[in-house]
């Protein structure tokens, strides 16, 4: 049978969509009509960090276009396995040093990050956690008890960030239990969920999930991750509007990526489309220098030039903060402020 991208009307429950994510490069090439001569390099790079992409995300790509900006985010590339400059590290942001317990990263004042699961719905090739030792570092495997105890004992913490991997691949049941436990810690006031699922698997934002988050005594911030305006189609917009209407605060973070979104017009359109879907731009990250991602990087001067121009064509509230994550710092480093 010739594979084909499933139409939206046929989409099953989000969990089934997740299990049906495409992981076989050959199948991806057939679905998108790509030139098979590139397949060997893709297979080689995919052996190290596997291809993974949802059908929903595939529907937003242009068939036959090897330079599609969404495809380039998920397609393993021979450039990943080419020699990497020495500054491209396995743990570029110092997560290991800030890991207090398996699954708990406490780097910044007032907030801790829980590594809830290793799984994601897509594998982004530039991901700074592509080498993260998830096997011994997720709280879900070890149980939440120790991280919860740590949070309960430190009254300076008022916000817990659920991250991963992607926390929204957890079932409603698991998430709800974790949120119950967090609600019992009196000094917490917010939960933040960092997730790419609203973009790559928008059906994940089910009415049941939104109702559970809405019911919480904790305020919930959902930080989504989109890098290119083509990621925000009607389906994604619709689901985000529902999330917004249910009372969530919606923010977006992007990574500045060579040949994907390193143009002022692209970034400006992304901000506009996010806002139309009820989402405010939050961070535009400089690439974390992780091994295998050097070909996505943009020189700092060039990044600042793009950012300065972007600041000239958007209202302040649609301008994301240009930021860089540096190991050992007390916050992310903001760049380009007051750049005239
Ligand atoms: C980015 C990050 C946070 C959140 O930082 P904000 O500036 O509040 O968005 C918290 N913990 C870790 C480990 C992070 O990398
Ligand atoms: S969804 Fe997030 S954590 Fe998962 S691969 Fe992409 S960037 Fe990395």
Coordinates of C-alpha atoms and ligand atoms in Angstrom, one line a residue:
X1 CA 0.0 0.0 0.0
X2 CA 1.3 3.5 -0.8
X3 CA 1.5 5.4 2.5
X4 CA -0.3 8.7 2.6
X5 CA -0.7 11.5 5.0
X6 CA -3.8 11.0 7.0
X7 CA -6.4 13.7 6.5
X8 CA -7.6 15.7 9.5
X9 CA -11.2 14.2 9.4
X10 CA -9.7 10.8 10.0
X11 CA -7.7 11.6 13.0
X12 CA -8.1 9.2 16.0
X13 CA -7.7 10.0 19.7
X14 CA -4.4 11.9 20.5
X15 CA -2.8 8.9 22.2
X16 CA -3.3 6.8 19.1
X17 CA -1.9 9.7 16.9
X18 CA 1.1 9.6 19.2
X19 CA 1.7 5.9 18.6
X20 CA 1.2 6.4 14.9
X21 CA 4.0 9.0 14.7
X22 CA 6.3 8.4 11.7
X23 CA 9.7 7.0 12.7
X24 CA 10.8 5.3 9.5
X25 CA 12.6 7.7 7.2
X26 CA 11.7 5.6 4.2
X27 CA 8.0 6.1 5.0
X28 CA 8.5 9.8 5.5
X29 CA 10.2 10.1 2.1
X30 CA 7.3 8.3 0.4
X31 CA 4.7 10.4 2.2
X32 CA 6.3 13.6 1.1
X33 CA 7.7 12.5 -2.3
X34 CA 11.3 13.3 -1.4
X35 CA 14.3 12.4 -3.5
X36 CA 15.4 8.9 -2.2
X37 CA 19.1 9.5 -2.9
X38 CA 19.3 11.4 0.4
X39 CA 17.9 8.5 2.3
X40 CA 21.3 6.8 3.4
X41 CA 22.5 10.0 5.1
X42 CA 19.2 10.4 6.9
X43 CA 19.3 6.8 8.0
X44 CA 22.8 7.3 9.4
X45 CA 21.9 10.4 11.3
X46 CA 18.6 8.9 12.5
X47 CA 20.5 5.9 14.0
X48 CA 21.9 8.3 16.7
X49 CA 18.8 10.4 17.4
X50 CA 15.7 8.8 15.9
X51 CA 13.4 10.4 13.4
X52 CA 10.0 11.1 14.9
X53 CA 7.1 13.3 13.6
X54 CA 3.4 13.3 13.9
X55 CA 1.0 13.2 11.0
X56 CA -0.6 16.4 12.1
X57 CA 2.8 18.2 11.7
X58 CA 3.4 16.5 8.4
X59 CA 0.2 17.9 7.0
X60 CA 1.6 21.4 7.3
X61 CA 4.7 20.6 5.2
X62 CA 4.9 21.1 1.4
X63 CA 5.3 17.8 -0.4
X64 CA 8.4 17.4 -2.5
X65 CA 10.2 20.4 -0.9
X66 CA 13.4 19.2 0.9
X67 CA 13.9 22.8 2.2
X68 CA 10.5 23.0 3.9
X69 CA 11.0 24.8 7.2
X70 CA 9.0 22.3 9.2
X71 CA 10.7 19.3 7.5
X72 CA 14.1 20.7 8.3
X73 CA 13.3 20.8 12.0
X74 CA 12.7 17.1 12.2
X75 CA 14.6 15.4 9.3
X76 CA 17.8 13.7 10.4
X77 CA 20.7 15.3 8.4
X78 CA 24.2 14.1 7.4
X79 CA 25.4 17.4 8.8
X80 CA 24.6 16.1 12.3
X81 CA 27.2 13.4 12.1
X82 CA 29.8 15.5 10.4
X83 CA 32.6 16.8 12.6
X84 CA 31.3 19.2 15.2
X85 CA 33.3 22.2 16.5
X86 CA 34.6 21.4 20.0
X87 CA 32.5 24.0 21.8
X88 CA 29.4 22.0 20.8
X89 CA 28.9 20.0 24.0
X90 CA 26.7 17.1 25.2
X91 CA 25.2 19.2 28.0
X92 CA 25.5 22.8 26.8
X93 CA 23.3 24.4 29.4
X94 CA 24.7 22.8 32.5
X95 CA 21.6 20.8 33.3
X96 CA 23.7 18.0 34.9
X97 CA 25.3 20.5 37.5
X98 CA 21.9 21.9 38.4
X99 CA 20.2 18.5 38.8
X100 CA 19.5 18.2 42.5
X101 CA 17.7 14.9 42.3
X102 CA 16.8 12.6 39.5
X103 CA 14.2 14.5 37.5
X104 CA 14.6 17.8 39.3
X105 CA 16.6 20.8 38.0
X106 CA 16.9 23.8 40.3
X107 CA 18.8 26.5 38.5
X108 CA 16.9 29.7 39.1
X109 CA 15.4 31.5 42.1
X110 CA 11.8 30.6 42.8
X111 CA 11.2 27.9 40.2
X112 CA 12.2 24.3 39.6
X113 CA 12.0 22.3 36.5
X114 CA 10.7 18.7 36.6
X115 CA 11.9 16.3 33.9
X116 CA 8.6 14.4 33.8
X117 CA 9.2 12.0 30.9
X118 CA 11.8 11.3 28.2
X119 CA 9.2 11.1 25.5
X120 CA 8.3 13.7 22.9
X121 CA 5.8 13.6 20.0
X122 CA 8.5 14.9 17.6
X123 CA 12.3 14.8 17.7
X124 CA 13.6 18.3 16.9
X125 CA 17.1 18.0 15.5
X126 CA 18.4 21.0 17.3
X127 CA 17.1 19.9 20.7
X128 CA 19.6 20.7 23.5
X129 CA 18.4 17.6 25.4
X130 CA 19.2 15.2 22.6
X131 CA 22.0 13.7 24.7
X132 CA 20.2 14.0 28.0
X133 CA 20.6 10.8 30.1
X134 CA 16.9 10.3 30.5
X135 CA 17.3 6.7 31.6
X136 CA 18.3 7.8 35.1
X137 CA 17.0 11.3 35.1
X138 CA 13.2 11.3 34.9
X139 CA 11.1 11.7 37.9
X140 CA 8.3 9.5 36.5
X141 CA 10.6 6.5 36.5
X142 CA 11.9 7.1 40.0
X143 CA 8.6 8.3 41.4
X144 CA 7.6 11.8 42.4
X145 CA 8.2 11.5 46.1
X146 CA 11.7 12.9 46.4
X147 CA 11.2 15.8 44.0
X148 CA 7.9 16.7 45.8
X149 CA 9.6 16.5 49.2
X150 CA 12.4 18.8 47.9
X151 CA 9.8 21.4 46.6
X152 CA 7.8 21.1 49.9
X153 CA 10.9 21.9 51.9
X154 CA 12.0 25.0 50.0
X155 CA 9.6 27.8 50.6
X156 CA 11.4 30.0 48.1
X157 CA 9.9 28.0 45.3
X158 CA 6.6 29.3 44.0
X159 CA 6.5 27.9 40.5
X160 CA 7.0 24.4 39.2
X161 CA 7.8 23.9 35.5
X162 CA 6.7 20.6 34.0
X163 CA 9.2 19.8 31.2
X164 CA 10.8 16.7 29.7
X165 CA 10.8 15.5 27.1
X166 CA 7.2 16.7 26.8
X167 CA 5.0 16.6 29.9
X168 CA 1.8 16.5 27.7
X169 CA 2.6 13.0 26.4
X170 CA 1.7 11.9 30.0
X171 CA -1.9 10.6 30.3
X172 CA -4.5 12.9 31.9
X173 CA -4.5 10.6 34.9
X174 CA -0.8 10.8 35.5
X175 CA -0.7 14.6 35.0
X176 CA -3.7 15.1 37.3
X177 CA -2.1 13.0 40.1
X178 CA 1.0 15.1 39.9
X179 CA -1.0 18.3 39.9
X180 CA -2.9 17.1 42.9
X181 CA 0.4 16.6 44.8
X182 CA 1.6 20.1 43.7
X183 CA -1.6 21.7 44.8
X184 CA -1.0 20.3 48.3
X185 CA 2.2 22.3 48.7
X186 CA 1.0 25.6 50.1
X187 CA 3.8 27.9 49.0
X188 CA 3.3 27.1 45.3
X189 CA 1.3 29.5 43.3
X190 CA 1.9 28.5 39.6
X191 CA 2.5 25.5 37.4
X192 CA 4.1 26.1 34.1
X193 CA 3.9 23.5 31.3
X194 CA 6.5 23.5 28.6
X195 CA 5.1 21.6 25.7
X196 CA 5.4 21.3 21.9
X197 CA 2.3 19.1 21.7
X198 CA -0.2 22.0 21.2
X199 CA 1.8 22.6 17.9
X200 CA 2.7 19.1 16.8
X201 CA -0.3 17.3 18.1
X202 CA -3.0 19.9 18.8
X203 CA -5.7 17.4 19.6
X204 CA -3.8 16.8 22.9
X205 CA -5.6 19.9 24.2
X206 CA -8.7 18.0 25.1
X207 CA -11.6 19.6 26.9
X208 CA -10.9 17.2 29.8
X209 CA -7.3 18.4 30.1
X210 CA -8.3 22.0 29.9
X211 CA -11.0 21.5 32.5
X212 CA -8.5 19.9 34.9
X213 CA -6.0 22.7 34.5
X214 CA -8.8 25.3 34.9
X215 CA -10.0 23.7 38.1
X216 CA -6.6 23.9 39.8
X217 CA -6.0 26.4 42.6
X218 CA -2.6 26.9 40.9
X219 CA -2.5 29.3 38.0
X220 CA -1.4 27.6 34.9
X221 CA 0.9 28.9 32.2
X222 CA 1.3 26.9 29.0
X223 CA 4.5 27.7 27.1
X224 CA 4.3 26.2 23.6
X225 CA 7.1 25.9 21.1
X226 CA 6.7 27.1 17.6
X227 CA 9.5 28.3 15.4
X228 CA 7.9 29.1 12.0
X229 CA 4.5 30.7 11.0
X230 CA 3.6 27.6 8.9
X231 CA 3.4 25.7 12.2
X232 CA 0.3 27.7 13.2
X233 CA -2.5 26.5 11.0
X234 CA -6.2 26.7 11.5
X235 CA -6.3 23.5 13.5
X236 CA -3.6 24.7 15.9
X237 CA -5.2 28.1 16.2
X238 CA -8.6 26.6 17.1
X239 CA -7.1 24.5 19.9
X240 CA -5.1 27.3 21.3
X241 CA -8.1 29.6 21.3
X242 CA -9.9 26.9 23.4
X243 CA -7.0 26.7 25.8
X244 CA -7.1 30.5 26.1
X245 CA -10.8 30.5 26.7
X246 CA -10.4 28.0 29.5
X247 CA -8.3 30.5 31.4
X248 CA -4.7 29.4 30.6
X249 CA -2.0 32.0 30.0
X250 CA -0.3 31.1 26.7
X251 CA 3.3 31.9 25.8
X252 CA 5.6 30.8 23.1
X253 CA 9.2 30.0 22.9
X254 CA 11.2 29.7 19.7
X255 CA 14.8 28.9 18.8
X256 CA 16.5 31.0 16.1
X257 CA 17.5 28.5 13.4
X258 CA 19.6 28.9 10.3
X259 CA 17.6 28.7 7.1
X260 CA 14.3 28.0 9.0
X261 CA 13.4 31.3 10.8
X262 CA 16.4 33.6 10.5
X263 CA 14.5 36.2 8.5
X264 CA 12.8 39.3 10.0
X265 CA 9.6 38.7 7.9
X266 CA 9.3 35.1 9.1
X267 CA 9.7 36.0 12.8
X268 CA 7.3 38.9 12.5
X269 CA 4.6 36.7 10.9
X270 CA 5.2 34.1 13.6
X271 CA 4.5 36.7 16.3
X272 CA 1.4 37.9 14.4
X273 CA 0.0 34.4 14.0
X274 CA 0.7 33.5 17.6
X275 CA -1.1 36.5 18.8
X276 CA -4.1 35.8 16.6
X277 CA -4.2 32.4 18.3
X278 CA -4.1 34.0 21.8
X279 CA -0.4 33.4 22.4
X280 CA 2.2 36.0 23.4
X281 CA 5.8 35.5 22.2
X282 CA 8.1 34.9 25.2
X283 CA 11.6 33.8 24.3
X284 CA 13.6 33.7 21.1
X285 CA 16.5 31.5 22.1
X286 CA 19.9 31.5 20.5
X287 CA 20.7 27.9 19.7
X288 CA 22.2 25.9 22.6
X289 CA 25.5 24.6 21.3
X290 CA 24.7 20.9 21.5
X291 CA 26.7 18.3 19.5
X292 CA 25.0 17.6 16.2
X293 CA 23.2 20.9 15.8
X294 CA 26.1 23.2 14.6
X295 CA 24.5 23.6 11.2
X296 CA 21.5 25.4 12.7
X297 CA 23.6 28.0 14.5
X298 CA 23.7 31.7 13.6
X299 CA 26.5 34.0 14.5
X300 CA 25.8 36.2 17.4
X301 CA 26.2 39.5 15.4
X302 CA 23.9 38.2 12.8
X303 CA 21.3 37.2 15.4
X304 CA 21.5 40.7 17.0
X305 CA 21.0 42.3 13.6
X306 CA 17.9 40.3 12.8
X307 CA 16.6 41.0 16.3
X308 CA 17.1 44.7 16.0
X309 CA 15.2 44.8 12.7
X310 CA 12.5 42.7 14.2
X311 CA 12.1 45.2 17.1
X312 CA 11.5 47.9 14.5
X313 CA 8.5 46.2 12.9
X314 CA 6.5 44.9 15.9
X315 CA 4.7 46.4 18.8
X316 CA 6.7 45.7 22.0
X317 CA 4.3 43.0 23.3
X318 CA 4.9 40.9 20.1
X319 CA 8.6 41.0 20.4
X320 CA 10.0 37.9 22.1
X321 CA 13.0 38.3 24.5
X322 CA 16.2 37.3 22.7
X323 CA 17.8 34.9 25.2
X324 CA 20.7 32.6 25.7
X325 CA 21.1 29.8 28.2
X326 CA 24.5 29.8 29.9
X327 CA 25.7 27.2 32.3
X328 CA 26.1 28.4 35.9
X329 CA 24.2 31.8 35.5
X330 CA 21.3 32.9 37.7
X331 CA 19.0 33.5 34.8
X332 CA 18.9 33.2 31.1
X333 CA 21.0 36.0 29.5
X334 CA 18.9 38.6 27.7
X335 CA 20.5 40.0 24.6
X336 CA 19.8 42.9 22.3
X337 CA 17.9 45.0 24.9
X338 CA 17.9 48.7 24.1
X339 CA 19.4 47.9 20.7
X340 CA 18.0 51.1 19.1
Ligands
LIG1 C1 14.6 28.2 31.2 C2 14.5 27.5 32.5 C3 13.7 27.9 33.6 C4 12.7 29.0 33.4 O1 13.3 30.3 33.2 P1 12.3 31.5 33.0 O2 13.3 32.6 32.7 O3 11.5 31.7 34.2 O4 11.4 31.2 31.8 C5 13.7 27.3 34.8 N1 14.6 26.3 35.0 C6 15.5 25.9 34.0 C7 16.4 24.7 34.3 C8 15.5 26.5 32.8 O5 16.3 26.0 31.8
LIG2 S1 9.8 18.7 21.7 FE1 11.2 19.9 22.9 S2 12.2 18.4 24.2 FE2 11.3 17.2 22.5 S3 12.8 17.1 20.9 FE3 11.6 18.9 20.5 S4 12.8 20.6 21.5 FE4 13.5 18.6 22.4

